[in-house]
GROMACS .gro file of N, CA and C in nm:
model
  378
    1PHE      N    1  -3.992  -3.847   7.227
    1PHE     CA    2  -3.817  -3.870   7.202
    1PHE      C    3  -3.721  -3.793   7.150
    2HIS      N    4  -3.639  -3.800   7.170
    2HIS     CA    5  -3.541  -3.714   7.140
    2HIS      C    6  -3.490  -3.692   7.009
    3SER      N    7  -3.494  -3.828   6.939
    3SER     CA    8  -3.518  -3.806   6.790
    3SER      C    9  -3.577  -3.743   6.700
    4ASP      N   10  -3.717  -3.685   6.765
    4ASP     CA   11  -3.789  -3.640   6.687
    4ASP      C   12  -3.752  -3.478   6.646
    5GLY      N   13  -3.621  -3.447   6.767
    5GLY     CA   14  -3.553  -3.304   6.714
    5GLY      C   15  -3.464  -3.326   6.632
    6ILE      N   16  -3.410  -3.455   6.628
    6ILE     CA   17  -3.285  -3.476   6.571
    6ILE      C   18  -3.364  -3.472   6.375
    7VAL      N   19  -3.497  -3.559   6.387
    7VAL     CA   20  -3.558  -3.587   6.256
    7VAL      C   21  -3.609  -3.440   6.230
    8ALA      N   22  -3.645  -3.345   6.283
    8ALA     CA   23  -3.710  -3.234   6.296
    8ALA      C   24  -3.532  -3.167   6.198
    9THR      N   25  -3.469  -3.144   6.240
    9THR     CA   26  -3.363  -3.045   6.231
    9THR      C   27  -3.266  -3.118   6.111
   10LEU      N   28  -3.278  -3.285   6.074
   10LEU     CA   29  -3.237  -3.327   5.970
   10LEU      C   30  -3.326  -3.282   5.804
   11GLU      N   31  -3.490  -3.266   5.879
   11GLU     CA   32  -3.558  -3.232   5.758
   11GLU      C   33  -3.557  -3.060   5.740
   12LYS      N   34  -3.564  -3.013   5.831
   12LYS     CA   35  -3.501  -2.877   5.800
   12LYS      C   36  -3.340  -2.861   5.700
   13LEU      N   37  -3.235  -2.905   5.783
   13LEU     CA   38  -3.119  -2.898   5.698
   13LEU      C   39  -3.152  -2.959   5.541
   14LEU      N   40  -3.215  -3.101   5.512
   14LEU     CA   41  -3.277  -3.159   5.362
   14LEU      C   42  -3.349  -3.010   5.344
   15GLU      N   43  -3.463  -3.006   5.372
   15GLU     CA   44  -3.512  -2.837   5.265
   15GLU      C   45  -3.414  -2.758   5.231
   16ASP      N   46  -3.335  -2.661   5.346
   16ASP     CA   47  -3.229  -2.564   5.324
   16ASP      C   48  -3.146  -2.644   5.166
   17PHE      N   49  -3.078  -2.776   5.211
   17PHE     CA   50  -2.998  -2.777   5.080
   17PHE      C   51  -3.106  -2.776   4.992
   18ARG      N   52  -3.216  -2.873   4.990
   18ARG     CA   53  -3.254  -2.848   4.841
   18ARG      C   54  -3.316  -2.691   4.789
   19LYS      N   55  -3.302  -2.600   4.891
   19LYS     CA   56  -3.328  -2.450   4.846
   19LYS      C   57  -3.161  -2.406   4.757
   20GLU      N   58  -3.100  -2.473   4.850
   20GLU     CA   59  -2.971  -2.414   4.783
   20GLU      C   60  -2.888  -2.471   4.690
   21LYS      N   61  -2.937  -2.654   4.653
   21LYS     CA   62  -2.912  -2.660   4.523
   21LYS      C   63  -3.012  -2.597   4.400
   22VAL      N   64  -3.103  -2.568   4.468
   22VAL     CA   65  -3.218  -2.478   4.286
   22VAL      C   66  -3.140  -2.386   4.291
   23ALA      N   67  -3.109  -2.309   4.387
   23ALA     CA   68  -3.015  -2.191   4.377
   23ALA      C   69  -2.903  -2.189   4.326
   24VAL      N   70  -2.854  -2.270   4.318
   24VAL     CA   71  -2.688  -2.345   4.258
   24VAL      C   72  -2.701  -2.355   4.133
   25ASP      N   73  -2.872  -2.462   4.150
   25ASP     CA   74  -2.848  -2.545   3.997
   25ASP      C   75  -2.863  -2.354   3.890
   26LYS      N   76  -2.997  -2.283   3.944
   26LYS     CA   77  -3.008  -2.193   3.856
   26LYS      C   78  -2.900  -2.113   3.819
   27ALA      N   79  -2.799  -2.081   3.910
   27ALA     CA   80  -2.681  -2.013   3.902
   27ALA      C   81  -2.598  -2.028   3.806
   28GLU      N   82  -2.565  -2.196   3.790
   28GLU     CA   83  -2.461  -2.271   3.715
   28GLU      C   84  -2.539  -2.276   3.604
   29VAL      N   85  -2.674  -2.261   3.513
   29VAL     CA   86  -2.763  -2.241   3.408
   29VAL      C   87  -2.702  -2.125   3.400
   30GLU      N   88  -2.750  -2.017   3.476
   30GLU     CA   89  -2.755  -1.838   3.408
   30GLU      C   90  -2.595  -1.858   3.365
   31SER      N   91  -2.450  -1.908   3.455
   31SER     CA   92  -2.313  -1.897   3.396
   31SER      C   93  -2.341  -1.970   3.281
   32VAL      N   94  -2.354  -2.113   3.249
   32VAL     CA   95  -2.398  -2.114   3.167
   32VAL      C   96  -2.391  -2.084   3.052
   33ALA      N   97  -2.522  -2.045   3.033
   33ALA     CA   98  -2.547  -1.950   2.932
   33ALA      C   99  -2.515  -1.819   2.922
   34ALA      N  100  -2.448  -1.760   3.016
   34ALA     CA  101  -2.353  -1.644   2.979
   34ALA      C  102  -2.188  -1.659   2.947
   35TYR      N  103  -2.210  -1.774   2.944
   35TYR     CA  104  -2.024  -1.819   2.900
   35TYR      C  105  -2.084  -1.865   2.755
   36ASP      N  106  -2.206  -1.912   2.741
   36ASP     CA  107  -2.190  -2.006   2.554
   36ASP      C  108  -2.219  -1.829   2.508
   37GLN      N  109  -2.294  -1.731   2.592
   37GLN     CA  110  -2.295  -1.610   2.493
   37GLN      C  111  -2.137  -1.580   2.492
   38TYR      N  112  -2.058  -1.573   2.565
   38TYR     CA  113  -1.930  -1.528   2.525
   38TYR      C  114  -1.848  -1.549   2.435
   39VAL      N  115  -1.870  -1.671   2.423
   39VAL     CA  116  -1.822  -1.794   2.364
   39VAL      C  117  -1.866  -1.759   2.187
   40GLU      N  118  -1.988  -1.746   2.205
   40GLU     CA  119  -2.032  -1.691   2.045
   40GLU      C  120  -2.020  -1.566   2.025
   41THR      N  121  -1.982  -1.414   2.098
   41THR     CA  122  -1.973  -1.313   2.061
   41THR      C  123  -1.781  -1.373   2.033
   42ASN      N  124  -1.741  -1.418   2.116
   42ASN     CA  125  -1.565  -1.377   2.061
   42ASN      C  126  -1.556  -1.432   1.929
   43THR      N  127  -1.665  -1.599   1.969
   43THR     CA  128  -1.589  -1.681   1.858
   43THR      C  129  -1.645  -1.564   1.664
   44HIS      N  130  -1.740  -1.478   1.712
   44HIS     CA  131  -1.796  -1.416   1.616
   44HIS      C  132  -1.706  -1.295   1.545
   45GLU      N  133  -1.641  -1.215   1.726
   45GLU     CA  134  -1.533  -1.134   1.684
   45GLU      C  135  -1.390  -1.153   1.624
   46ILE      N  136  -1.356  -1.338   1.665
   46ILE     CA  137  -1.224  -1.369   1.598
   46ILE      C  138  -1.277  -1.357   1.444
   47LYS      N  139  -1.397  -1.439   1.393
   47LYS     CA  140  -1.416  -1.445   1.271
   47LYS      C  141  -1.406  -1.366   1.201
   48MET      N  142  -1.468  -1.244   1.260
   48MET     CA  143  -1.433  -1.128   1.213
   48MET      C  144  -1.308  -1.022   1.172
   49GLU      N  145  -1.241  -1.047   1.264
   49GLU     CA  146  -1.124  -1.010   1.325
   49GLU      C  147  -0.992  -1.116   1.190
   50ASN      N  148  -1.032  -1.197   1.162
   50ASN     CA  149  -0.986  -1.338   1.059
   50ASN      C  150  -0.997  -1.272   0.950
   51GLU      N  151  -1.109  -1.212   0.914
   51GLU     CA  152  -1.158  -1.169   0.784
   51GLU      C  153  -1.132  -1.082   0.746
   52ALA      N  154  -1.067  -0.943   0.843
   52ALA     CA  155  -1.009  -0.841   0.831
   52ALA      C  156  -0.866  -0.846   0.825
   53ILE      N  157  -0.811  -0.950   0.863
   53ILE     CA  158  -0.684  -1.008   0.867
   53ILE      C  159  -0.647  -0.990   0.752
   54ALA      N  160  -0.778  -1.141   0.683
   54ALA     CA  161  -0.742  -1.207   0.556
   54ALA      C  162  -0.745  -1.079   0.394
   55LYS      N  163  -0.853  -0.950   0.441
   55LYS     CA  164  -0.857  -0.836   0.386
   55LYS      C  165  -0.729  -0.778   0.329
   56ALA      N  166  -0.687  -0.764   0.470
   56ALA     CA  167  -0.537  -0.717   0.478
   56ALA      C  168  -0.438  -0.769   0.426
   57LYS      N  169  -0.442  -0.886   0.401
   57LYS     CA  170  -0.333  -0.981   0.310
   57LYS      C  171  -0.311  -0.949   0.196
   58LYS      N  172  -0.453  -0.947   0.196
   58LYS     CA  173  -0.486  -0.963  -0.009
   58LYS      C  174  -0.441  -0.821  -0.071
   59ALA      N  175  -0.494  -0.762   0.034
   59ALA     CA  176  -0.401  -0.554  -0.015
   59ALA      C  177  -0.272  -0.539  -0.018
   60ARG      N  178  -0.205  -0.628   0.092
   60ARG     CA  179  -0.054  -0.624   0.068
   60ARG      C  180  -0.039  -0.670  -0.021
   61GLU      N  181  -0.037  -0.742  -0.028
   61GLU     CA  182  -0.010  -0.850  -0.175
   61GLU      C  183  -0.049  -0.773  -0.293
   62GLN      N  184  -0.134  -0.707  -0.325
   62GLN     CA  185  -0.150  -0.586  -0.401
   62GLN      C  186  -0.088  -0.495  -0.409
   63ALA      N  187  -0.065  -0.420  -0.285
   63ALA     CA  188  -0.016  -0.346  -0.286
   63ALA      C  189   0.202  -0.379  -0.362
   64ILE      N  190   0.198  -0.469  -0.285
   64ILE     CA  191   0.324  -0.545  -0.284
   64ILE      C  192   0.388  -0.576  -0.500
   65ALA      N  193   0.274  -0.568  -0.552
   65ALA     CA  194   0.245  -0.608  -0.706
   65ALA      C  195   0.275  -0.447  -0.758
   66GLU      N  196   0.198  -0.363  -0.674
   66GLU     CA  197   0.163  -0.290  -0.796
   66GLU      C  198   0.300  -0.222  -0.750
   67ILE      N  199   0.365  -0.186  -0.620
   67ILE     CA  200   0.547  -0.120  -0.647
   67ILE      C  201   0.622  -0.242  -0.737
   68GLN      N  202   0.590  -0.340  -0.767
   68GLN     CA  203   0.710  -0.410  -0.801
   68GLN      C  204   0.674  -0.343  -0.944
   69GLU      N  205   0.552  -0.348  -0.995
   69GLU     CA  206   0.563  -0.315  -1.108
   69GLU      C  207   0.598  -0.169  -1.163
   70ASN      N  208   0.528  -0.072  -1.019
   70ASN     CA  209   0.568   0.048  -1.082
   70ASN      C  210   0.742   0.052  -1.042
   71SER      N  211   0.792   0.000  -0.994
   71SER     CA  212   0.916  -0.024  -0.966
   71SER      C  213   1.005  -0.059  -1.097
   72GLN      N  214   0.932  -0.148  -1.165
   72GLN     CA  215   0.973  -0.219  -1.377
   72GLN      C  216   0.979  -0.103  -1.404
   73GLN      N  217   0.896  -0.026  -1.381
   73GLN     CA  218   0.793   0.101  -1.497
   73GLN      C  219   0.919   0.147  -1.506
   74LEU      N  220   0.943   0.211  -1.337
   74LEU     CA  221   1.038   0.355  -1.342
   74LEU      C  222   1.201   0.289  -1.411
   75SER      N  223   1.198   0.183  -1.388
   75SER     CA  224   1.343   0.136  -1.430
   75SER      C  225   1.360   0.168  -1.595
   76THR      N  226   1.267   0.113  -1.669
   76THR     CA  227   1.274   0.131  -1.793
   76THR      C  228   1.258   0.300  -1.825
   77VAL      N  229   1.165   0.360  -1.754
   77VAL     CA  230   1.146   0.491  -1.795
   77VAL      C  231   1.262   0.582  -1.773
   78LYS      N  232   1.370   0.530  -1.622
   78LYS     CA  233   1.492   0.591  -1.593
   78LYS      C  234   1.582   0.576  -1.705
   79SER      N  235   1.558   0.431  -1.791
   79SER     CA  236   1.658   0.399  -1.884
   79SER      C  237   1.635   0.521  -2.006
   80VAL      N  238   1.478   0.470  -2.110
   80VAL     CA  239   1.441   0.578  -2.197
   80VAL      C  240   1.491   0.712  -2.146
   81LEU      N  241   1.490   0.760  -2.019
   81LEU     CA  242   1.532   0.918  -1.999
   81LEU      C  243   1.694   0.880  -2.039
   82MET      N  244   1.747   0.787  -1.958
   82MET     CA  245   1.915   0.814  -2.027
   82MET      C  246   1.913   0.823  -2.132
   83GLN      N  247   1.891   0.735  -2.214
   83GLN     CA  248   1.889   0.730  -2.334
   83GLN      C  249   1.871   0.859  -2.437
   84ASP      N  250   1.750   0.926  -2.405
   84ASP     CA  251   1.718   1.071  -2.440
   84ASP      C  252   1.798   1.179  -2.449
   85LYS      N  253   1.832   1.149  -2.280
   85LYS     CA  254   1.932   1.258  -2.264
   85LYS      C  255   2.093   1.258  -2.332
   86GLU      N  256   2.140   1.124  -2.349
   86GLU     CA  257   2.203   1.111  -2.434
   86GLU      C  258   2.208   1.128  -2.559
   87TYR      N  259   2.089   1.122  -2.638
   87TYR     CA  260   2.050   1.201  -2.723
   87TYR      C  261   2.016   1.307  -2.765
   88THR      N  262   2.007   1.411  -2.683
   88THR     CA  263   1.986   1.519  -2.664
   88THR      C  264   2.137   1.620  -2.651
   89ASN      N  265   2.224   1.505  -2.550
   89ASN     CA  266   2.335   1.628  -2.594
   89ASN      C  267   2.417   1.572  -2.725
   90GLU      N  268   2.374   1.426  -2.780
   90GLU     CA  269   2.442   1.484  -2.892
   90GLU      C  270   2.382   1.522  -3.026
   91LEU      N  271   2.275   1.586  -3.031
   91LEU     CA  272   2.229   1.621  -3.096
   91LEU      C  273   2.211   1.819  -3.045
   92SER      N  274   2.284   1.860  -2.932
   92SER     CA  275   2.303   1.976  -2.856
   92SER      C  276   2.440   1.990  -2.947
   93GLU      N  277   2.513   1.889  -2.957
   93GLU     CA  278   2.682   1.969  -3.005
   93GLU      C  279   2.653   1.888  -3.186
   94MET      N  280   2.580   1.836  -3.223
   94MET     CA  281   2.556   1.880  -3.362
   94MET      C  282   2.485   1.971  -3.401
   95CYS      N  283   2.405   2.061  -3.342
   95CYS     CA  284   2.367   2.173  -3.372
   95CYS      C  285   2.436   2.256  -3.286
   96SER      N  286   2.541   2.260  -3.263
   96SER     CA  287   2.670   2.396  -3.248
   96SER      C  288   2.761   2.331  -3.341
   97ASP      N  289   2.774   2.255  -3.351
   97ASP     CA  290   2.886   2.244  -3.486
   97ASP      C  291   2.822   2.268  -3.621
   98LYS      N  292   2.675   2.266  -3.643
   98LYS     CA  293   2.636   2.323  -3.764
   98LYS      C  294   2.584   2.485  -3.734
   99ALA      N  295   2.574   2.514  -3.628
   99ALA     CA  296   2.573   2.684  -3.603
   99ALA      C  297   2.683   2.768  -3.627
  100ARG      N  298   2.831   2.656  -3.584
  100ARG     CA  299   2.995   2.731  -3.611
  100ARG      C  300   3.003   2.717  -3.770
  101THR      N  301   2.951   2.609  -3.842
  101THR     CA  302   2.972   2.615  -3.997
  101THR      C  303   2.906   2.688  -4.064
  102TRP      N  304   2.798   2.713  -3.992
  102TRP     CA  305   2.661   2.820  -4.065
  102TRP      C  306   2.742   2.937  -4.042
  103ASP      N  307   2.770   3.031  -3.944
  103ASP     CA  308   2.869   3.163  -3.921
  103ASP      C  309   2.987   3.080  -3.996
  104GLN      N  310   3.083   3.022  -4.023
  104GLN     CA  311   3.174   3.044  -4.102
  104GLN      C  312   3.193   3.044  -4.266
  105ARG      N  313   3.079   2.990  -4.275
  105ARG     CA  314   2.991   3.047  -4.409
  105ARG      C  315   2.949   3.180  -4.429
  106SER      N  316   2.843   3.223  -4.317
  106SER     CA  317   2.797   3.339  -4.359
  106SER      C  318   2.909   3.432  -4.411
  107ARG      N  319   3.015   3.448  -4.329
  107ARG     CA  320   3.133   3.513  -4.321
  107ARG      C  321   3.158   3.526  -4.411
  108VAL      N  322   3.192   3.412  -4.471
  108VAL     CA  323   3.270   3.370  -4.602
  108VAL      C  324   3.214   3.455  -4.727
  109ARG      N  325   3.082   3.369  -4.736
  109ARG     CA  326   2.925   3.475  -4.841
  109ARG      C  327   2.961   3.616  -4.782
  110SER      N  328   2.973   3.664  -4.712
  110SER     CA  329   2.915   3.756  -4.633
  110SER      C  330   3.092   3.843  -4.741
  111ASP      N  331   3.211   3.791  -4.691
  111ASP     CA  332   3.307   3.866  -4.733
  111ASP      C  333   3.386   3.863  -4.900
  112GLU      N  334   3.314   3.749  -4.970
  112GLU     CA  335   3.303   3.729  -5.096
  112GLU      C  336   3.167   3.815  -5.199
  113LEU      N  337   3.066   3.869  -5.108
  113LEU     CA  338   3.015   3.923  -5.177
  113LEU      C  339   3.062   4.094  -5.163
  114ALA      N  340   3.162   4.109  -5.028
  114ALA     CA  341   3.195   4.259  -5.040
  114ALA      C  342   3.334   4.247  -5.139
  115THR      N  343   3.366   4.133  -5.174
  115THR     CA  344   3.487   4.137  -5.271
  115THR      C  345   3.406   4.157  -5.421
  116LEU      N  346   3.273   4.058  -5.465
  116LEU     CA  347   3.248   4.126  -5.559
  116LEU      C  348   3.201   4.254  -5.606
  117THR      N  349   3.164   4.329  -5.466
  117THR     CA  350   3.084   4.452  -5.498
  117THR      C  351   3.179   4.531  -5.504
  118GLN      N  352   3.297   4.550  -5.457
  118GLN     CA  353   3.449   4.649  -5.486
  118GLN      C  354   3.472   4.545  -5.636
  119ALA      N  355   3.460   4.404  -5.661
  119ALA     CA  356   3.530   4.400  -5.806
  119ALA      C  357   3.384   4.460  -5.883
  120ILE      N  358   3.269   4.521  -5.893
  120ILE     CA  359   3.215   4.563  -5.990
  120ILE      C  360   3.225   4.706  -5.969
  121GLY      N  361   3.197   4.726  -5.857
  121GLY     CA  362   3.258   4.900  -5.834
  121GLY      C  363   3.393   4.923  -5.914
  122ILE      N  364   3.496   4.805  -5.912
  122ILE     CA  365   3.591   4.824  -6.015
  122ILE      C  366   3.602   4.851  -6.172
  123VAL      N  367   3.538   4.774  -6.186
  123VAL     CA  368   3.471   4.739  -6.372
  123VAL      C  369   3.373   4.834  -6.392
  124LYS      N  370   3.327   4.858  -6.323
  124LYS     CA  371   3.198   4.993  -6.325
  124LYS      C  372   3.279   5.137  -6.356
  125GLY      N  373   3.357   5.117  -6.312
  125GLY     CA  374   3.462   5.307  -6.263
  125GLY      C  375   3.574   5.261  -6.409
  126ALA      N  376   3.590   5.127  -6.438
  126ALA     CA  377   3.681   5.151  -6.491
  126ALA      C  378   3.690   5.186  -6.672
   0.00000   0.00000   0.00000
């Protein structure tokens, strides 16, 4: 009968569809495995990047703290330096005054010695 050709065609189609289903199922399993591997790899990479970001944030916070501490030390040192400069200026002025006084006293003593030498010479000569 004519139905034998139709049944044979349908059986052939069924066999082809089963082969195609096996191939598609295999491709899907491979695709799912590749996706799972991709997700695992990316999850690991994201975890590593997050750890790196956390370390960088911690290092940044430490650097900021060090900068603040150093800024405070710098302010303190600047203040001490200004005080030291003021003291140095005062001390320099005092030294200059003492040097002028010393020079004046030395001249006066020199004049006194010259006068005493003349007086001794006059007393001895008389």
